[in-house]
Every structure is written in C-alpha cells, then in structure tokens.
PDB file of C-alpha atoms in Angstrom:
ATOM      1  CA  MET A   1      54.858 -74.907  30.625  1.00 51.00           C
ATOM      2  CA  ASN A   2      53.384 -75.421  34.067  1.00 52.00           C
ATOM      3  CA  CYS A   3      49.644 -75.999  34.113  1.00 54.00           C
ATOM      4  CA  PRO A   4      47.392 -76.725  37.118  1.00 44.00           C
ATOM      5  CA  ALA A   5      47.642 -80.502  36.678  1.00 40.00           C
ATOM      6  CA  GLN A   6      51.438 -80.320  36.730  1.00 46.00           C
ATOM      7  CA  ARG A   7      51.403 -78.072  39.819  1.00 45.00           C
ATOM      8  CA  ALA A   8      49.191 -80.531  41.667  1.00 43.00           C
ATOM      9  CA  ALA A   9      51.500 -83.411  40.809  1.00 42.00           C
ATOM     10  CA  ALA A  10      54.555 -81.490  42.000  1.00 45.00           C
ATOM     11  CA  ALA A  11      52.922 -80.541  45.295  1.00 45.00           C
ATOM     12  CA  ARG A  12      52.068 -84.059  46.446  1.00 53.00           C
ATOM     13  CA  ASP A  13      55.318 -84.372  48.409  1.00 65.00           C
ATOM     14  CA  GLY A  14      57.328 -81.659  50.097  1.00 68.00           C
ATOM     15  CA  LEU A  15      56.558 -77.936  50.078  1.00 67.00           C
ATOM     16  CA  SER A  16      55.577 -75.714  47.133  1.00 69.00           C
ATOM     17  CA  LEU A  17      55.287 -71.925  47.105  1.00 63.00           C
ATOM     18  CA  ARG A  18      53.566 -70.109  44.270  1.00 65.00           C
ATOM     19  CA  ILE A  19      55.602 -67.258  42.792  1.00 64.00           C
ATOM     20  CA  GLU A  20      52.990 -64.521  42.756  1.00 58.00           C
ATOM     21  CA  SER A  21      52.702 -62.522  39.539  1.00 55.00           C
ATOM     22  CA  GLU A  22      50.274 -62.039  36.701  1.00 56.00           C
ATOM     23  CA  SER A  23      50.190 -65.226  34.684  1.00 54.00           C
ATOM     24  CA  SER A  24      48.395 -67.053  31.937  1.00 58.00           C
ATOM     25  CA  PRO A  25      47.016 -70.592  32.291  1.00 58.00           C
ATOM     26  CA  TYR A  26      50.239 -71.766  30.641  1.00 61.00           C
ATOM     27  CA  ASP A  27      52.726 -69.931  32.859  1.00 62.00           C
ATOM     28  CA  ALA A  28      52.554 -70.657  36.575  1.00 62.00           C
ATOM     29  CA  TRP A  29      55.807 -70.628  38.544  1.00 67.00           C
ATOM     30  CA  GLN A  30      56.339 -72.742  41.639  1.00 69.00           C
ATOM     31  CA  LEU A  31      59.231 -72.990  44.098  1.00 70.00           C
ATOM     32  CA  HIS A  32      59.223 -76.636  45.165  1.00 70.00           C
ATOM     33  CA  LEU A  33      61.226 -78.210  47.971  1.00 69.00           C
ATOM     34  CA  PRO A  34      60.978 -82.024  48.061  1.00 71.00           C
ATOM     35  CA  ASP A  35      61.956 -82.124  51.747  1.00 68.00           C
ATOM     36  CA  GLU A  36      59.649 -79.766  53.626  1.00 64.00           C
ATOM     37  CA  GLY A  37      62.070 -79.413  56.552  1.00 65.00           C
ATOM     38  CA  ALA A  38      65.245 -78.840  54.538  1.00 66.00           C
ATOM     39  CA  ALA A  39      65.094 -75.031  54.732  1.00 68.00           C
ATOM     40  CA  PRO A  40      63.458 -72.515  57.084  1.00 71.00           C
ATOM     41  CA  PRO A  41      60.207 -71.042  55.728  1.00 68.00           C
ATOM     42  CA  ARG A  42      61.686 -67.508  55.960  1.00 73.00           C
ATOM     43  CA  VAL A  43      64.475 -68.455  53.560  1.00 72.00           C
ATOM     44  CA  LEU A  44      62.015 -69.983  51.114  1.00 70.00           C
ATOM     45  CA  HIS A  45      59.880 -66.843  51.134  1.00 71.00           C
ATOM     46  CA  GLU A  46      62.955 -64.656  50.517  1.00 73.00           C
ATOM     47  CA  ILE A  47      63.936 -66.847  47.562  1.00 74.00           C
ATOM     48  CA  ALA A  48      60.374 -66.638  46.274  1.00 72.00           C
ATOM     49  CA  GLU A  49      60.504 -62.816  46.463  1.00 73.00           C
ATOM     50  CA  VAL A  50      63.743 -62.752  44.448  1.00 73.00           C
ATOM     51  CA  LEU A  51      62.229 -65.045  41.837  1.00 72.00           C
ATOM     52  CA  ALA A  52      59.101 -62.877  41.730  1.00 69.00           C
ATOM     53  CA  GLN A  53      61.213 -59.819  40.937  1.00 67.00           C
ATOM     54  CA  TYR A  54      62.960 -61.718  38.168  1.00 66.00           C
ATOM     55  CA  ARG A  55      59.635 -62.914  36.854  1.00 68.00           C
ATOM     56  CA  ASP A  56      58.201 -59.395  36.853  1.00 66.00           C
ATOM     57  CA  GLY A  57      61.161 -58.229  34.752  1.00 63.00           C
ATOM     58  CA  HIS A  58      60.626 -61.151  32.418  1.00 62.00           C
ATOM     59  CA  ALA A  59      56.931 -60.254  32.169  1.00 65.00           C
ATOM     60  CA  ARG A  60      57.759 -56.626  31.283  1.00 68.00           C
ATOM     61  CA  ARG A  61      60.100 -57.731  28.511  1.00 65.00           C
ATOM     62  CA  ALA A  62      57.476 -60.145  27.220  1.00 67.00           C
ATOM     63  CA  ALA A  63      54.855 -57.374  27.262  1.00 67.00           C
ATOM     64  CA  ALA A  64      57.140 -55.103  25.224  1.00 66.00           C
ATOM     65  CA  ALA A  65      57.671 -57.899  22.708  1.00 67.00           C
ATOM     66  CA  ARG A  66      53.913 -58.485  22.506  1.00 78.00           C
ATOM     67  CA  ALA A  67      53.343 -54.783  21.878  1.00 80.00           C
ATOM     68  CA  ALA A  68      55.765 -54.849  18.937  1.00 82.00           C
ATOM     69  CA  GLY A  69      54.132 -58.016  17.655  1.00 83.00           C
ATOM     70  CA  GLN A  70      50.652 -56.542  17.970  1.00 87.00           C
ATOM     71  CA  GLU A  71      51.731 -53.449  16.023  1.00 88.00           C
ATOM     72  CA  LEU A  72      53.004 -55.703  13.251  1.00 89.00           C
ATOM     73  CA  ILE A  73      49.751 -57.694  13.158  1.00 90.00           C
ATOM     74  CA  ALA A  74      47.727 -54.459  13.126  1.00 89.00           C
ATOM     75  CA  LEU A  75      49.667 -53.306  10.055  1.00 89.00           C
ATOM     76  CA  LEU A  76      48.858 -56.595   8.320  1.00 89.00           C
ATOM     77  CA  HIS A  77      45.160 -56.039   8.985  1.00 88.00           C
ATOM     78  CA  GLY A  78      45.452 -52.501   7.602  1.00 83.00           C
ATOM     79  CA  ASP A  79      46.847 -51.016   4.422  1.00 80.00           C
ATOM     80  CA  ALA A  80      50.475 -50.361   5.324  1.00 78.00           C
ATOM     81  CA  ASP A  81      53.080 -50.158   2.576  1.00 82.00           C
ATOM     82  CA  PRO A  82      55.971 -52.655   2.345  1.00 81.00           C
ATOM     83  CA  ALA A  83      58.420 -50.177   3.873  1.00 85.00           C
ATOM     84  CA  ALA A  84      56.264 -49.845   7.015  1.00 88.00           C
ATOM     85  CA  LEU A  85      55.957 -53.625   7.224  1.00 88.00           C
ATOM     86  CA  GLU A  86      59.718 -54.046   6.950  1.00 89.00           C
ATOM     87  CA  GLU A  87      60.212 -51.518   9.746  1.00 89.00           C
ATOM     88  CA  ALA A  88      57.657 -53.286  11.941  1.00 89.00           C
ATOM     89  CA  LEU A  89      59.290 -56.650  11.252  1.00 90.00           C
ATOM     90  CA  GLY A  90      62.629 -55.261  12.396  1.00 88.00           C
ATOM     91  CA  ALA A  91      61.101 -53.667  15.505  1.00 88.00           C
ATOM     92  CA  ALA A  92      59.570 -57.039  16.387  1.00 88.00           C
ATOM     93  CA  GLY A  93      62.973 -58.716  16.135  1.00 87.00           C
ATOM     94  CA  LEU A  94      62.399 -60.642  12.911  1.00 90.00           C
ATOM     95  CA  PRO A  95      65.156 -60.976  10.285  1.00 90.00           C
ATOM     96  CA  ALA A  96      64.736 -58.868   7.164  1.00 87.00           C
ATOM     97  CA  GLY A  97      63.782 -60.338   3.822  1.00 85.00           C
ATOM     98  CA  GLY A  98      61.858 -63.455   4.826  1.00 82.00           C
ATOM     99  CA  PRO A  99      60.605 -66.029   4.292  1.00 92.00           C
ATOM    100  CA  TYR A 100      57.820 -65.671   6.837  1.00 93.00           C
ATOM    101  CA  ARG A 101      54.663 -67.519   7.836  1.00 93.00           C
ATOM    102  CA  VAL A 102      51.591 -66.122   9.585  1.00 95.00           C
ATOM    103  CA  LEU A 103      49.676 -68.063  12.221  1.00 95.00           C
ATOM    104  CA  ALA A 104      46.254 -67.307  13.698  1.00 95.00           C
ATOM    105  CA  ALA A 105      44.811 -68.824  16.865  1.00 94.00           C
ATOM    106  CA  THR A 106      41.777 -68.618  19.099  1.00 93.00           C
ATOM    107  CA  SER A 107      44.029 -67.800  22.061  1.00 89.00           C
ATOM    108  CA  GLY A 108      46.982 -65.446  21.891  1.00 87.00           C
ATOM    109  CA  GLU A 109      48.373 -66.838  25.152  1.00 85.00           C
ATOM    110  CA  ALA A 110      48.286 -70.407  23.835  1.00 88.00           C
ATOM    111  CA  LEU A 111      49.842 -69.288  20.554  1.00 90.00           C
ATOM    112  CA  ALA A 112      52.746 -67.545  22.297  1.00 87.00           C
ATOM    113  CA  GLU A 113      53.299 -70.536  24.576  1.00 86.00           C
ATOM    114  CA  ALA A 114      53.355 -72.922  21.610  1.00 90.00           C
ATOM    115  CA  LEU A 115      55.780 -70.753  19.658  1.00 90.00           C
ATOM    116  CA  GLY A 116      58.079 -70.688  22.673  1.00 86.00           C
ATOM    117  CA  HIS A 117      58.646 -74.404  22.088  1.00 86.00           C
ATOM    118  CA  LEU A 118      60.061 -73.828  18.578  1.00 86.00           C
ATOM    119  CA  GLU A 119      63.796 -73.712  19.139  1.00 82.00           C
ATOM    120  CA  GLY A 120      65.774 -71.270  17.033  1.00 81.00           C
ATOM    121  CA  ILE A 121      62.713 -69.816  15.253  1.00 87.00           C
ATOM    122  CA  PRO A 122      62.316 -66.018  15.612  1.00 90.00           C
ATOM    123  CA  TRP A 123      58.686 -64.974  15.976  1.00 91.00           C
ATOM    124  CA  ALA A 124      56.510 -62.049  16.985  1.00 90.00           C
ATOM    125  CA  ALA A 125      52.984 -62.534  18.328  1.00 90.00           C
ATOM    126  CA  GLY A 126      50.027 -60.223  18.859  1.00 86.00           C
ATOM    127  CA  GLU A 127      46.706 -60.902  20.556  1.00 84.00           C
ATOM    128  CA  SER A 128      45.596 -63.700  18.252  1.00 89.00           C
ATOM    129  CA  ALA A 129      48.104 -63.938  15.401  1.00 93.00           C
ATOM    130  CA  ALA A 130      51.850 -64.247  14.935  1.00 94.00           C
ATOM    131  CA  VAL A 131      54.527 -63.897  12.279  1.00 94.00           C
ATOM    132  CA  LEU A 132      57.489 -66.214  12.363  1.00 92.00           C
ATOM    133  CA  TYR A 133      60.675 -66.332  10.346  1.00 92.00           C
ATOM    134  CA  GLU A 134      60.882 -69.700   8.630  1.00 86.00           C
ATOM    135  CA  ASP A 135      64.346 -70.438   7.314  1.00 79.00           C
ATOM    136  CA  PRO A 136      63.896 -73.162   4.662  1.00 73.00           C
ATOM    137  CA  ARG A 137      67.409 -74.419   5.384  1.00 72.00           C
ATOM    138  CA  ALA A 138      66.324 -75.458   8.867  1.00 71.00           C
ATOM    139  CA  GLY A 139      63.996 -78.092   7.392  1.00 72.00           C
ATOM    140  CA  LEU A 140      61.461 -77.560  10.184  1.00 77.00           C
ATOM    141  CA  ASP A 141      57.834 -78.506   9.676  1.00 83.00           C
ATOM    142  CA  VAL A 142      56.246 -75.765  11.782  1.00 86.00           C
ATOM    143  CA  ALA A 143      52.720 -77.173  11.635  1.00 86.00           C
ATOM    144  CA  ALA A 144      53.936 -80.614  12.741  1.00 88.00           C
ATOM    145  CA  GLU A 145      55.905 -79.115  15.638  1.00 89.00           C
ATOM    146  CA  LEU A 146      52.870 -77.148  16.802  1.00 91.00           C
ATOM    147  CA  ARG A 147      50.616 -80.205  16.527  1.00 91.00           C
ATOM    148  CA  ALA A 148      52.988 -82.066  18.839  1.00 91.00           C
ATOM    149  CA  VAL A 149      52.779 -79.458  21.609  1.00 90.00           C
ATOM    150  CA  TRP A 150      49.094 -78.576  21.206  1.00 91.00           C
ATOM    151  CA  PRO A 151      47.723 -81.429  23.391  1.00 90.00           C
ATOM    152  CA  LEU A 152      49.775 -80.054  26.307  1.00 87.00           C
ATOM    153  CA  LEU A 153      48.199 -76.636  25.843  1.00 88.00           C
ATOM    154  CA  GLN A 154      44.741 -78.175  25.705  1.00 86.00           C
ATOM    155  CA  ALA A 155      45.437 -80.047  28.950  1.00 85.00           C
ATOM    156  CA  CYS A 156      46.466 -76.795  30.620  1.00 81.00           C
ATOM    157  CA  GLY A 157      43.541 -74.835  29.228  1.00 75.00           C
ATOM    158  CA  GLY A 158      40.965 -77.341  30.411  1.00 77.00           C
ATOM    159  CA  PRO A 159      38.251 -79.289  28.584  1.00 76.00           C
ATOM    160  CA  GLU A 160      36.157 -76.167  27.861  1.00 82.00           C
ATOM    161  CA  ALA A 161      38.989 -74.228  26.188  1.00 83.00           C
ATOM    162  CA  ASP A 162      38.515 -73.602  22.470  1.00 89.00           C
ATOM    163  CA  LEU A 163      42.119 -73.884  21.319  1.00 92.00           C
ATOM    164  CA  ARG A 164      42.595 -73.930  17.545  1.00 94.00           C
ATOM    165  CA  LEU A 165      45.350 -72.743  15.232  1.00 94.00           C
ATOM    166  CA  GLY A 166      45.545 -72.036  11.509  1.00 95.00           C
ATOM    167  CA  ALA A 167      48.769 -71.599   9.534  1.00 95.00           C
ATOM    168  CA  GLY A 168      49.056 -69.625   6.317  1.00 95.00           C
ATOM    169  CA  ALA A 169      51.434 -70.447   3.493  1.00 93.00           C
ATOM    170  CA  ARG A 170      55.066 -69.376   3.504  1.00 92.00           C
ATOM    171  CA  ALA A 171      55.513 -65.791   2.306  1.00 91.00           C
ATOM    172  CA  ALA A 172      58.733 -65.074   0.420  1.00 90.00           C
ATOM    173  CA  GLY A 173      58.883 -61.533   1.804  1.00 89.00           C
ATOM    174  CA  PRO A 174      56.876 -58.766   3.493  1.00 90.00           C
ATOM    175  CA  GLU A 175      54.707 -58.321   0.408  1.00 89.00           C
ATOM    176  CA  GLY A 176      53.223 -61.801   0.932  1.00 91.00           C
ATOM    177  CA  LEU A 177      52.340 -61.420   4.606  1.00 92.00           C
ATOM    178  CA  ARG A 178      48.762 -60.251   4.116  1.00 92.00           C
ATOM    179  CA  ALA A 179      47.978 -63.234   1.914  1.00 93.00           C
ATOM    180  CA  SER A 180      49.480 -65.548   4.521  1.00 94.00           C
ATOM    181  CA  LEU A 181      47.390 -63.869   7.239  1.00 94.00           C
ATOM    182  CA  ASN A 182      44.173 -64.301   5.235  1.00 94.00           C
ATOM    183  CA  GLN A 183      45.053 -67.952   4.650  1.00 95.00           C
ATOM    184  CA  ALA A 184      45.745 -68.446   8.354  1.00 95.00           C
ATOM    185  CA  LEU A 185      42.391 -66.905   9.335  1.00 94.00           C
ATOM    186  CA  PHE A 186      40.537 -69.045   6.799  1.00 94.00           C
ATOM    187  CA  THR A 187      42.335 -72.186   7.944  1.00 94.00           C
ATOM    188  CA  LEU A 188      41.618 -71.324  11.581  1.00 94.00           C
ATOM    189  CA  THR A 189      37.913 -71.677  10.776  1.00 92.00           C
ATOM    190  CA  ALA A 190      38.621 -75.113   9.273  1.00 90.00           C
ATOM    191  CA  ALA A 191      40.550 -76.251  12.357  1.00 92.00           C
ATOM    192  CA  GLY A 192      38.810 -78.164  15.099  1.00 86.00           C
ATOM    193  CA  GLY A 193      37.803 -81.589  16.268  1.00 84.00           C
ATOM    194  CA  GLU A 194      40.589 -84.079  15.695  1.00 86.00           C
ATOM    195  CA  THR A 195      42.622 -81.454  13.790  1.00 90.00           C
ATOM    196  CA  PRO A 196      42.916 -78.402  16.068  1.00 93.00           C
ATOM    197  CA  VAL A 197      46.099 -77.306  14.244  1.00 94.00           C
ATOM    198  CA  ARG A 198      45.629 -77.008  10.506  1.00 93.00           C
ATOM    199  CA  ALA A 199      47.858 -75.582   7.778  1.00 93.00           C
ATOM    200  CA  VAL A 200      46.544 -74.143   4.529  1.00 93.00           C
ATOM    201  CA  GLU A 201      48.452 -76.824   2.629  1.00 91.00           C
ATOM    202  CA  GLN A 202      46.079 -79.388   4.156  1.00 89.00           C
ATOM    203  CA  LEU A 203      43.069 -77.907   2.351  1.00 91.00           C
ATOM    204  CA  ASP A 204      43.572 -80.178  -0.646  1.00 90.00           C
ATOM    205  CA  THR A 205      40.012 -81.421  -1.200  1.00 90.00           C
ATOM    206  CA  LEU A 206      36.698 -79.664  -1.761  1.00 90.00           C
ATOM    207  CA  ALA A 207      35.475 -80.902   1.615  1.00 88.00           C
ATOM    208  CA  GLU A 208      38.584 -79.504   3.329  1.00 89.00           C
ATOM    209  CA  LEU A 209      38.169 -76.203   1.512  1.00 90.00           C
ATOM    210  CA  LEU A 210      34.516 -75.911   2.499  1.00 90.00           C
ATOM    211  CA  SER A 211      35.410 -76.554   6.132  1.00 88.00           C
ATOM    212  CA  GLY A 212      37.127 -73.165   6.165  1.00 89.00           C
ATOM    213  CA  VAL A 213      33.962 -71.336   5.144  1.00 90.00           C
ATOM    214  CA  PRO A 214      32.241 -69.875   8.241  1.00 89.00           C
ATOM    215  CA  PRO A 215      29.385 -72.126   9.429  1.00 89.00           C
ATOM    216  CA  GLU A 216      26.863 -69.306   9.020  1.00 92.00           C
ATOM    217  CA  VAL A 217      27.788 -68.943   5.349  1.00 93.00           C
ATOM    218  CA  ARG A 218      27.737 -72.693   4.759  1.00 92.00           C
ATOM    219  CA  GLY A 219      24.305 -72.900   6.333  1.00 92.00           C
ATOM    220  CA  VAL A 220      22.846 -70.220   4.077  1.00 94.00           C
ATOM    221  CA  PHE A 221      24.321 -71.787   0.942  1.00 94.00           C
ATOM    222  CA  GLY A 222      23.098 -75.260   1.864  1.00 93.00           C
ATOM    223  CA  ALA A 223      19.602 -74.078   2.767  1.00 92.00           C
ATOM    224  CA  ARG A 224      19.221 -71.906  -0.336  1.00 93.00           C
ATOM    225  CA  THR A 225      20.446 -74.620  -2.679  1.00 93.00           C
ATOM    226  CA  LEU A 226      18.747 -77.656  -1.134  1.00 92.00           C
ATOM    227  CA  GLY A 227      15.984 -76.202   0.996  1.00 85.00           C
ATOM    228  CA  ALA A 228      13.217 -77.185  -1.421  1.00 86.00           C
ATOM    229  CA  LEU A 229      14.256 -80.850  -1.161  1.00 90.00           C
ATOM    230  CA  GLY A 230      13.662 -81.108   2.562  1.00 83.00           C
ATOM    231  CA  ASP A 231      15.364 -83.882   4.529  1.00 80.00           C
ATOM    232  CA  GLY A 232      13.532 -86.826   3.019  1.00 88.00           C
ATOM    233  CA  MET A 233      13.818 -89.205   0.093  1.00 94.00           C
ATOM    234  CA  LEU A 234      14.793 -86.642  -2.550  1.00 95.00           C
ATOM    235  CA  ARG A 235      17.841 -85.524  -0.612  1.00 94.00           C
ATOM    236  CA  GLU A 236      18.802 -89.117   0.158  1.00 95.00           C
ATOM    237  CA  THR A 237      18.456 -90.056  -3.502  1.00 96.00           C
ATOM    238  CA  LEU A 238      20.647 -87.118  -4.541  1.00 96.00           C
ATOM    239  CA  GLU A 239      23.339 -88.088  -2.035  1.00 95.00           C
ATOM    240  CA  VAL A 240      23.418 -91.702  -3.214  1.00 96.00           C
ATOM    241  CA  PHE A 241      23.259 -90.674  -6.877  1.00 96.00           C
ATOM    242  CA  LEU A 242      26.296 -88.393  -6.549  1.00 96.00           C
ATOM    243  CA  ALA A 243      28.152 -90.925  -4.395  1.00 95.00           C
ATOM    244  CA  ASN A 244      27.685 -93.491  -7.167  1.00 95.00           C
ATOM    245  CA  ASN A 245      29.052 -91.191  -9.870  1.00 94.00           C
ATOM    246  CA  CYS A 246      25.543 -90.499 -11.189  1.00 94.00           C
ATOM    247  CA  SER A 247      24.967 -94.129 -12.127  1.00 95.00           C
ATOM    248  CA  TRP A 248      21.267 -94.880 -12.410  1.00 96.00           C
ATOM    249  CA  ALA A 249      21.704 -98.626 -11.975  1.00 96.00           C
ATOM    250  CA  ARG A 250      24.023 -98.458  -8.939  1.00 96.00           C
ATOM    251  CA  THR A 251      21.821 -95.845  -7.279  1.00 95.00           C
ATOM    252  CA  ALA A 252      18.731 -98.009  -7.808  1.00 96.00           C
ATOM    253  CA  GLU A 253      20.545-101.022  -6.391  1.00 95.00           C
ATOM    254  CA  ALA A 254      21.821 -99.087  -3.341  1.00 96.00           C
ATOM    255  CA  LEU A 255      18.348 -97.725  -2.569  1.00 95.00           C
ATOM    256  CA  HIS A 256      16.483-100.932  -3.497  1.00 96.00           C
ATOM    257  CA  LEU A 257      14.433 -99.022  -6.078  1.00 94.00           C
ATOM    258  CA  HIS A 258      13.451 -99.459  -9.682  1.00 96.00           C
ATOM    259  CA  VAL A 259      15.613 -97.443 -12.074  1.00 96.00           C
ATOM    260  CA  ASN A 260      12.543 -95.558 -13.288  1.00 96.00           C
ATOM    261  CA  THR A 261      11.907 -94.400  -9.710  1.00 96.00           C
ATOM    262  CA  VAL A 262      15.449 -93.050  -9.511  1.00 95.00           C
ATOM    263  CA  HIS A 263      14.923 -91.195 -12.805  1.00 96.00           C
ATOM    264  CA  TYR A 264      11.719 -89.666 -11.484  1.00 96.00           C
ATOM    265  CA  ARG A 265      13.314 -88.549  -8.210  1.00 95.00           C
ATOM    266  CA  ILE A 266      16.345 -87.017  -9.881  1.00 96.00           C
ATOM    267  CA  GLU A 267      14.081 -85.136 -12.272  1.00 96.00           C
ATOM    268  CA  ARG A 268      12.281 -83.746  -9.222  1.00 95.00           C
ATOM    269  CA  VAL A 269      15.626 -82.747  -7.677  1.00 95.00           C
ATOM    270  CA  GLU A 270      16.594 -80.910 -10.860  1.00 95.00           C
ATOM    271  CA  SER A 271      13.231 -79.169 -11.022  1.00 95.00           C
ATOM    272  CA  LEU A 272      13.277 -78.041  -7.380  1.00 94.00           C
ATOM    273  CA  THR A 273      16.932 -76.911  -7.315  1.00 94.00           C
ATOM    274  CA  GLY A 274      17.169 -75.471 -10.817  1.00 94.00           C
ATOM    275  CA  ARG A 275      20.253 -77.630 -11.507  1.00 95.00           C
ATOM    276  CA  ASP A 276      20.974 -79.945 -14.419  1.00 95.00           C
ATOM    277  CA  LEU A 277      22.797 -83.035 -13.193  1.00 95.00           C
ATOM    278  CA  SER A 278      24.245 -83.691 -16.636  1.00 94.00           C
ATOM    279  CA  ARG A 279      26.449 -80.624 -16.096  1.00 95.00           C
ATOM    280  CA  LEU A 280      29.618 -80.860 -14.004  1.00 95.00           C
ATOM    281  CA  ASP A 281      29.287 -77.385 -12.492  1.00 94.00           C
ATOM    282  CA  HIS A 282      25.728 -78.097 -11.359  1.00 96.00           C
ATOM    283  CA  LYS A 283      26.820 -81.433  -9.868  1.00 95.00           C
ATOM    284  CA  LEU A 284      29.503 -79.580  -7.913  1.00 94.00           C
ATOM    285  CA  ASP A 285      26.957 -77.031  -6.706  1.00 94.00           C
ATOM    286  CA  LEU A 286      24.758 -79.751  -5.274  1.00 95.00           C
ATOM    287  CA  TYR A 287      27.660 -81.755  -3.865  1.00 95.00           C
ATOM    288  CA  ALA A 288      28.997 -78.645  -2.109  1.00 94.00           C
ATOM    289  CA  ALA A 289      25.530 -77.837  -0.775  1.00 94.00           C
ATOM    290  CA  LEU A 290      25.234 -81.332   0.679  1.00 93.00           C
ATOM    291  CA  ARG A 291      28.586 -80.870   2.405  1.00 91.00           C
ATOM    292  CA  CYS A 292      27.431 -77.521   3.777  1.00 88.00           C
ATOM    293  CA  GLY A 293      23.967 -78.529   4.888  1.00 71.00           C
TER     294      GLY A 293
END
C-alpha cells in the first residue's frame, strides 16, 4: 500500500519518480533514490519505463481476476444454480467445496487492497463484494484481520472517503453463498462510525440488529409508531419507563414526578400509539421505535 501521505514522506530526501500507470488511491508506485546524484537521470527513467511495463502486465492480470470475481458476484445476485456457482468459483481461482465467506464494501478498490493483506487466503473480488475461501484449520479471524488494516485504507482514502465493510457468516459450500451475501449487505449498512468493519456475528443485540436496517426504513417505522407522541414529555416518560423495566416508582423517582402522573402519561402513550405496555411484544415495538427514531 502506498498512499499520498506515504509518497510525500518518501520524497522528502533524494529523488522520486512516479511510475505512470492507471492506479487506485491505494496503489501508487514510486522509484525512490535516497541519493539524488547516485545515478544519471536517463538511467532512472529507463528503469521507470521497465517497471511501468511490469506494472501494466500486473494490472492486466488483476483486471482479468476482477472480471472473474465480478462474474461470480453477479451470479450470487441472480438465480444461478449450484453447478454454475461451482464453475464460477473455479474460474475465479477459489478451491472447490468451501467453506466460503462473502464480504461487501462501499469501495471495491479498498476491499481488494484489504484482502491483499490476508496471507494465504484465496479470494475473488468484484466491484463491491468478494468471496473468500476460509479454511477453518487456519484459525484466522478474517474480520479482525480486516479491522487491523482498515485504518491504513482510511488514511489513504482521505477524511471524506466512506469506507465501510460488512462480513457475512461462513458458508459451508456454494449453496450458502447467497445467504452470506445478504448478511454481508445487511451488515454493511450497520457498519460505520467507530466500527467501520462489522461482521454479522456482531449483531447480537436488538440495537445492533436495528443498526443494519436502512436509515430510511428506520425513520418511517419510528415516525409511524411514535409520531403522535411528539418529542416532549410523553416520549421522555416512555424512554425512562422502559429503561427502568416498567417500574412506576423508579420512573417517578427518575423524573421527579408523582407516581399518579407517570400512570397518566403512560396511559396517554398507550392511547396514542395503540400499544399495551403490559404486553412484551408491544414493549418491544416501542423500544425498537425509540431506537429507530
């Protein structure tokens, strides 16, 4: 990985020549000579041309691999039968039989760069998703490995880059790849903030699960369920009431209210939302709506 910040650091002393070729933000080649006078400029340019030819060949091979990976990902999005998936897996260079794991990312270039840091793990990547072969005997925590390298990608991409990754569950064979892809896409929505790399196994609470629901859907659910309450005292009372396990006394104490006032407000909440807070499913509806709103 050679991002702009690293190039600038390398060029402070001596002479650096950029190896011209199409590149991503994560793949810039430089020919650096610490002692600017150690070689004639003509020789350096000839070396740079040789390296450029090598790099172009490398880029062509990478493009062919991406094409095979993209074909595999396209089949996962479609309705291909297991035999076609097995053929596509082989064409993409992945071992037959599995197990596999599907990853989805907001940047295909960042995803490919990150996967390149996983030693000994065969993978095939398309524009925004990838399938990797995950040998359980290797004992490798893929999500943890990707989390470790992700800050470097973010530094190369710049502060405005939206770099997130979601990992689906391990699929025993080709027949489980679509499920793993759907999980990866859902988890990608949940990724962000302090957790830009998130695996589906991390969605182990209701709040984590809801974070994977698209914001537009969460907003509609929250507004439809709680809209009649507004943003004032009724909503605050509901939040405190649920946080205190529906205890009238603790809610009254937390809000500095008389218990009768809490009873009155909760009755109003039930009337406006159509929910009965003595029922667990209705409590969960309102709790989820608060998390979505």
